[in-house]
Backbone as numpy.savetxt, mean C-alpha at the origin, in Angstrom:
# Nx Ny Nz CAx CAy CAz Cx Cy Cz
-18.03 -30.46 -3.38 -17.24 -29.43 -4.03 -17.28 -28.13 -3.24
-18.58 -27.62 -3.02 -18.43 -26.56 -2.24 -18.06 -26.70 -0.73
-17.67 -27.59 -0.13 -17.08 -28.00 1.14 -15.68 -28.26 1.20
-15.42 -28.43 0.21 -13.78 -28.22 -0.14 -13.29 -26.82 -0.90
-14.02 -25.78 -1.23 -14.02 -24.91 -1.76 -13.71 -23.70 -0.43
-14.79 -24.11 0.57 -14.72 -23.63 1.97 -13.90 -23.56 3.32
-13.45 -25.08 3.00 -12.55 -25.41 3.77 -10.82 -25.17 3.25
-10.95 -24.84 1.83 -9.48 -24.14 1.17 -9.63 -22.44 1.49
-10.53 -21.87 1.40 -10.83 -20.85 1.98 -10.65 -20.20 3.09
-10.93 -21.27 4.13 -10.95 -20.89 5.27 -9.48 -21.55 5.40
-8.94 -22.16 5.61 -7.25 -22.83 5.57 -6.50 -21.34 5.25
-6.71 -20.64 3.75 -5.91 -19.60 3.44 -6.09 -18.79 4.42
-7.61 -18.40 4.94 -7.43 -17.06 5.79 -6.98 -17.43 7.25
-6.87 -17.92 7.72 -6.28 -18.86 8.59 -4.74 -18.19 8.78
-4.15 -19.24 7.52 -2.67 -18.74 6.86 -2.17 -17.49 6.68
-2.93 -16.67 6.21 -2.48 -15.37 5.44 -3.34 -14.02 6.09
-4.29 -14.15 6.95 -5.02 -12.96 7.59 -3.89 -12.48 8.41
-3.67 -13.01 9.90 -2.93 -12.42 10.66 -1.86 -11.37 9.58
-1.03 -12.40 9.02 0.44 -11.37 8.54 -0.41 -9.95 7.76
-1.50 -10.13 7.00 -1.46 -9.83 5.83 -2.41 -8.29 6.43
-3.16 -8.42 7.68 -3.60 -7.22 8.65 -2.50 -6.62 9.23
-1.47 -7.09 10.02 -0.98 -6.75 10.63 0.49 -5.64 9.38
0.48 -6.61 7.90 1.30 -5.53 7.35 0.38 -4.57 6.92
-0.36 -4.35 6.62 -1.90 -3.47 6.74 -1.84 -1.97 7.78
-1.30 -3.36 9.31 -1.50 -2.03 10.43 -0.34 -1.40 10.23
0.92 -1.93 9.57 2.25 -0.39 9.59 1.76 0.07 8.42
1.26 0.17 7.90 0.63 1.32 6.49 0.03 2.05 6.98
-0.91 1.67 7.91 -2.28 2.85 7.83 -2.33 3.15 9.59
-1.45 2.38 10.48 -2.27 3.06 11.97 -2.75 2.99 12.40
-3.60 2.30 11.98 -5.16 2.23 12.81 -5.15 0.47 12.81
-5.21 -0.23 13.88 -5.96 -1.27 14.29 -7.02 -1.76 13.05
-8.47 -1.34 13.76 -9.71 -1.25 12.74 -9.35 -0.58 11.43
-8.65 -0.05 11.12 -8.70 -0.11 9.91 -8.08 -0.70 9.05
-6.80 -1.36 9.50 -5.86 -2.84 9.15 -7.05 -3.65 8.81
-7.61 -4.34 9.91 -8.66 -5.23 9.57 -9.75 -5.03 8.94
-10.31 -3.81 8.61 -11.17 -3.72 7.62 -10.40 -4.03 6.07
-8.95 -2.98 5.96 -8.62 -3.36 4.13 -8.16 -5.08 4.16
-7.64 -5.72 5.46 -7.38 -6.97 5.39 -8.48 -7.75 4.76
-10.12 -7.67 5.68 -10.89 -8.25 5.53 -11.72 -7.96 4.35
-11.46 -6.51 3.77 -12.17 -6.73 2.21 -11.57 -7.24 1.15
-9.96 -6.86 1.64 -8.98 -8.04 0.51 -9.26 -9.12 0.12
-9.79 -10.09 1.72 -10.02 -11.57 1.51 -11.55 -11.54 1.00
-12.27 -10.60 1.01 -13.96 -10.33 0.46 -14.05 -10.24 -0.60
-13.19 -9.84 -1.57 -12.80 -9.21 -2.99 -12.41 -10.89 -3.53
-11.30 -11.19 -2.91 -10.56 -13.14 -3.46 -12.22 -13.49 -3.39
-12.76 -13.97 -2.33 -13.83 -14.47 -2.21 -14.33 -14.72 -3.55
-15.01 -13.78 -3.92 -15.69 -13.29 -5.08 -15.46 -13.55 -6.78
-14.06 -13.74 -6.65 -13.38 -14.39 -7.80 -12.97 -15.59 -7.34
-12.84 -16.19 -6.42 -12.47 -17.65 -6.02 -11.66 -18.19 -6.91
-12.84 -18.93 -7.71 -12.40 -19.65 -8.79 -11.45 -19.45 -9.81
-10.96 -17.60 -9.95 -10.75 -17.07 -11.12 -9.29 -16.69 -10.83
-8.56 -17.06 -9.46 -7.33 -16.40 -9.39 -7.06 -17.14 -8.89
-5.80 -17.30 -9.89 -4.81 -17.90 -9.37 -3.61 -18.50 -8.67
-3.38 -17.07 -8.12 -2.20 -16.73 -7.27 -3.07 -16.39 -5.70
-3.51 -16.48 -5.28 -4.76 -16.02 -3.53 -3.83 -15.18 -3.00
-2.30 -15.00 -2.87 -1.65 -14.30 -1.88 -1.21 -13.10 -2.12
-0.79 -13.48 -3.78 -1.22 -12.22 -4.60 -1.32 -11.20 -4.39
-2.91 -11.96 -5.05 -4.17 -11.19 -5.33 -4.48 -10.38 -3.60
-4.59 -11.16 -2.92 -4.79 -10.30 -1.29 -3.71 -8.96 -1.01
-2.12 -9.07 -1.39 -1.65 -8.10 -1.21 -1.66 -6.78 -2.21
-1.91 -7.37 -3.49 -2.24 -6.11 -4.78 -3.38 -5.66 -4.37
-4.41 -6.22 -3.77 -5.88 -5.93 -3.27 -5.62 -4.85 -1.79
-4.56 -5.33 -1.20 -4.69 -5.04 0.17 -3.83 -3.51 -0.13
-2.93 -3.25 -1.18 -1.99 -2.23 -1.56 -2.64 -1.23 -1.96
-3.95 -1.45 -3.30 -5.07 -0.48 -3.31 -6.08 0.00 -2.51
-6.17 -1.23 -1.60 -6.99 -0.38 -0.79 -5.95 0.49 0.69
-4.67 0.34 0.05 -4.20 0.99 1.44 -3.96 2.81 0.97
-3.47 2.64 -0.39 -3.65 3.95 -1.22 -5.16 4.65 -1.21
-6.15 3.80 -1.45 -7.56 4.38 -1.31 -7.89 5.01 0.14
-7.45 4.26 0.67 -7.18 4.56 2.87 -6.42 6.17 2.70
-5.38 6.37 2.19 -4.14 7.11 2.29 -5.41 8.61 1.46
-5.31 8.27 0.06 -5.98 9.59 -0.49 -6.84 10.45 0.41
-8.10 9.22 0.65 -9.60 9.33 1.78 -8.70 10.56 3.02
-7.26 10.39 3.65 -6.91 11.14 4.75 -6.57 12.32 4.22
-5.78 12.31 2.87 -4.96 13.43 2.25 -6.30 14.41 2.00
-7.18 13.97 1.43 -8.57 14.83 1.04 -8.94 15.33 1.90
-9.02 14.68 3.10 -9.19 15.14 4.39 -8.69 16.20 5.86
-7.64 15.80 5.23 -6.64 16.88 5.68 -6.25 18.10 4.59
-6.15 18.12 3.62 -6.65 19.15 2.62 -7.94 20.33 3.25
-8.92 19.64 3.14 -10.00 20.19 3.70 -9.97 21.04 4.93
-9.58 20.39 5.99 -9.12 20.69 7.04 -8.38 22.06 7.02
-6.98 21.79 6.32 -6.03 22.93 6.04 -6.87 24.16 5.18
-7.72 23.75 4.64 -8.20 24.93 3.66 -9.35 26.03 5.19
-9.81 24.92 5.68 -11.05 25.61 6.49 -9.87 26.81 7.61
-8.91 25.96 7.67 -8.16 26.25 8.69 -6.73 27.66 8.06
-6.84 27.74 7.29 -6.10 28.32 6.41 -6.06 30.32 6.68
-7.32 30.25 6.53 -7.90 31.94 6.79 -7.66 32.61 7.55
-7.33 31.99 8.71 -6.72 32.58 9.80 -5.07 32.36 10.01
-4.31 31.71 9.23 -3.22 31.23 9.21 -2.43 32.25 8.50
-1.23 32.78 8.83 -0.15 33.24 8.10 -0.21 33.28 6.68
-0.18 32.00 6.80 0.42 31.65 5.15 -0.10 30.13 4.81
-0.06 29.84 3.48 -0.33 28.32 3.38 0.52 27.02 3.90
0.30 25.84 4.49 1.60 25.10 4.98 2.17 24.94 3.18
3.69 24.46 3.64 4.36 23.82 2.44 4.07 22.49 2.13
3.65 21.62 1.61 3.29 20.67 1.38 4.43 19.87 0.53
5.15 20.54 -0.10 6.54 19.80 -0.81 7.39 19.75 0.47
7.50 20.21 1.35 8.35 20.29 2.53 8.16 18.62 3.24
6.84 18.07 2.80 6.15 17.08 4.25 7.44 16.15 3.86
8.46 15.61 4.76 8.87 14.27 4.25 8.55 12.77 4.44
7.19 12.98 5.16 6.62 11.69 5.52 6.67 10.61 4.66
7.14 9.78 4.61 7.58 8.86 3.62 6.65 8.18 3.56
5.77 7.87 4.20 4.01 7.59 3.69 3.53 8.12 2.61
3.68 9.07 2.51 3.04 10.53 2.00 3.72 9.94 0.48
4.98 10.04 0.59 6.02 9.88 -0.57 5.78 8.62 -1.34
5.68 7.91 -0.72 5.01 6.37 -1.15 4.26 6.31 -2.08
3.21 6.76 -1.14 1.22 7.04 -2.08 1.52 7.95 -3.29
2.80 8.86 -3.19 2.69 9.41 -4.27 3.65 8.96 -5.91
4.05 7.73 -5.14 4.74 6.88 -6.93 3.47 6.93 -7.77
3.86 6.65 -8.89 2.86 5.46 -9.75 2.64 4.78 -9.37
1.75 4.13 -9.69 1.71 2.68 -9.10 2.55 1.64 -9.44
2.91 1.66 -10.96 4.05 0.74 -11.18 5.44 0.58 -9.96
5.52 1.97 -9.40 6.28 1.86 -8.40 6.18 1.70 -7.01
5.24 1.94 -6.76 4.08 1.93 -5.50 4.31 0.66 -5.18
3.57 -0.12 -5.99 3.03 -1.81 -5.12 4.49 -2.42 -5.68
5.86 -2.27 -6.12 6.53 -3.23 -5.78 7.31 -3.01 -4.16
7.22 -1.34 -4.24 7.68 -0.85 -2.76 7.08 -1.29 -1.91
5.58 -1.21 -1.50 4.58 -2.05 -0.53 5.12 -3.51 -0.24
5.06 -4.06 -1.60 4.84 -5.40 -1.24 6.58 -6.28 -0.77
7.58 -5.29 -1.61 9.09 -5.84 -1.33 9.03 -4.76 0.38
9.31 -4.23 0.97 9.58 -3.50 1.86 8.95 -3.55 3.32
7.74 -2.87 2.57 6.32 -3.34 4.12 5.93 -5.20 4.31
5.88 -5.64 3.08 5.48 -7.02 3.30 6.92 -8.56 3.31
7.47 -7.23 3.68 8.74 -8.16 3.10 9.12 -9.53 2.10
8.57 -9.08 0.91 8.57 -10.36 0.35 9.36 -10.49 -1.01
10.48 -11.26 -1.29 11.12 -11.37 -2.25 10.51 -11.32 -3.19
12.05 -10.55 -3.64 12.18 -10.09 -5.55 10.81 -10.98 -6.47
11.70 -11.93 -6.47 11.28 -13.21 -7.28 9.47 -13.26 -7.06
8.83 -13.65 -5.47 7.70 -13.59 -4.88 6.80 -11.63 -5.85
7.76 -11.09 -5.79 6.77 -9.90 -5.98 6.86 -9.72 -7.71
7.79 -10.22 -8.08 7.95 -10.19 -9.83 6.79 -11.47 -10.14
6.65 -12.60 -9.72 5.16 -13.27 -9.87 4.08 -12.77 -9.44
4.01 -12.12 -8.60 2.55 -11.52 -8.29 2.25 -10.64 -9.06
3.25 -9.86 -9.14 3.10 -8.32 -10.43 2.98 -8.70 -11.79
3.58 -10.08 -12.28 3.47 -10.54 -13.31 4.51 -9.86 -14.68
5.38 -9.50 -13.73 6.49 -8.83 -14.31 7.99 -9.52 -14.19
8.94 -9.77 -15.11 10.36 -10.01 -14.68 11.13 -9.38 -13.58
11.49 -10.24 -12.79 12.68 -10.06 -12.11 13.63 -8.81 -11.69
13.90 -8.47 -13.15 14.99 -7.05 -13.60 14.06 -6.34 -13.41
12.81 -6.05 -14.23 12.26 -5.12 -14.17 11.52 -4.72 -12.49
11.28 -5.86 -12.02 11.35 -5.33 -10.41 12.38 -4.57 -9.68
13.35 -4.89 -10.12 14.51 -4.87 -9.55 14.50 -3.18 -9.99
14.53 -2.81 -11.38 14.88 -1.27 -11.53 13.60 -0.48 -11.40
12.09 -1.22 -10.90 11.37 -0.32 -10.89 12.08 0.10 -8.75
11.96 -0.75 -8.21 12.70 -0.56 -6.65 13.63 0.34 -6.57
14.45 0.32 -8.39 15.59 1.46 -7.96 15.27 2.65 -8.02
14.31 2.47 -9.89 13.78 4.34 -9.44 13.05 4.47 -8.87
11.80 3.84 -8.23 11.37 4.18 -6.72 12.03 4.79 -5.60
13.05 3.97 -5.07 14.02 4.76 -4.01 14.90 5.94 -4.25
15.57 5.79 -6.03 15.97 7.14 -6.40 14.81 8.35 -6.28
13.65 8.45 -6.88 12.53 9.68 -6.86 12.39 9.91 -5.13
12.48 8.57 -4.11 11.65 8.68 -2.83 13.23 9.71 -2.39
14.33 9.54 -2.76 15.98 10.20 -2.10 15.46 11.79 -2.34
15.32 11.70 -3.61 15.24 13.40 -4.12 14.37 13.97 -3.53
13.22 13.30 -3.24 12.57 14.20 -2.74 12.63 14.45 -1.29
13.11 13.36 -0.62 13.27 13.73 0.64 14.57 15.02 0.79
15.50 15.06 0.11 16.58 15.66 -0.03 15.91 16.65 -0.36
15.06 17.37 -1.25 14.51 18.46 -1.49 13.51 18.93 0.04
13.11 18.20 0.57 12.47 18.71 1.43 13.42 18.90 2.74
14.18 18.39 2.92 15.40 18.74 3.84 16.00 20.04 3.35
16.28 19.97 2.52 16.62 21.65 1.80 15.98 22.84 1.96
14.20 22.44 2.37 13.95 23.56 2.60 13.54 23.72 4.21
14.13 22.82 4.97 13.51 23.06 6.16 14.72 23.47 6.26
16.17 23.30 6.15 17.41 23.91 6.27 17.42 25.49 6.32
């Protein structure tokens, strides 16, 4: 049992590491750090093995939080940065101005967040991301819309003020 437990294990990561780092590395940039949220994704399945049902899932909802947890960890960081750095500066930067669409991303809900991640960066159908989310179809479908409607406005607002 546990040799077939291992060898389904190792088969998935096999299957699903490469893609599942590499959509990892257009999120975050970094090489090593693709393969670290890749490899705690599949560390996390590990751990529940037995208990989930869906493995590909579970690796990309796993791999989506920890890419937001990645994202905050920089924003805090660069916060910091800007504050130390600030005193000697003019004025404060604008921060509604940034239109980094990274930036814009991390900042949905999450209800809107991980269907954007997982339909967009991971390219993976409607249908594929309404089973993983455990949600209907439609409702994927209009959380994608007001996702991209909030991600328009705001880019449009921040074009407005660099204008």
């Amino acid at each position: 049992m546990k040799g077939s437990r291992e060898r389904a294990a190792s088969e998935l990561f096999a299957a699903l590491y490469p893609r599942l780092a590499g959509w990892c590395r257009r999120l975050v940039d970094d090489d090593g750090t693709a393969h670290e949220i890749a490899s705690e994704a599949f560390t996390r399945l590990w751990s529940r093995w037995t208990s989930v049902a869906e493995p590909r899932g579970f690796l990309y909802v796993t791999a989506a939080n920890l890419v937001r947890d990645h994202w905050r960890k920089l924003e805090r960081e660069r916060r910091a940065v800007r504050r130390a750095t600030d005193e000697a500066a003019v004025g404060p930067p604008n921060e509604q101005a940034d239109p980094s669409v990274r930036l814009l991303v991390q900042s949905l809900p999450e209800r809107l967040r991980v269907p954007i991640l997982l339909h967009y960066y991971a390219d993976m159908p409607i249908r594929d991301v309404a089973a993983l989310t455990g949600r209907k179809e439609g409702t994927i479908k209009a959380d994608l819309h007001a996702a991209r409607e909030l991600l328009r406005a705001h880019l449009r607002r921040s074009l407005d003020h660099t204008l």
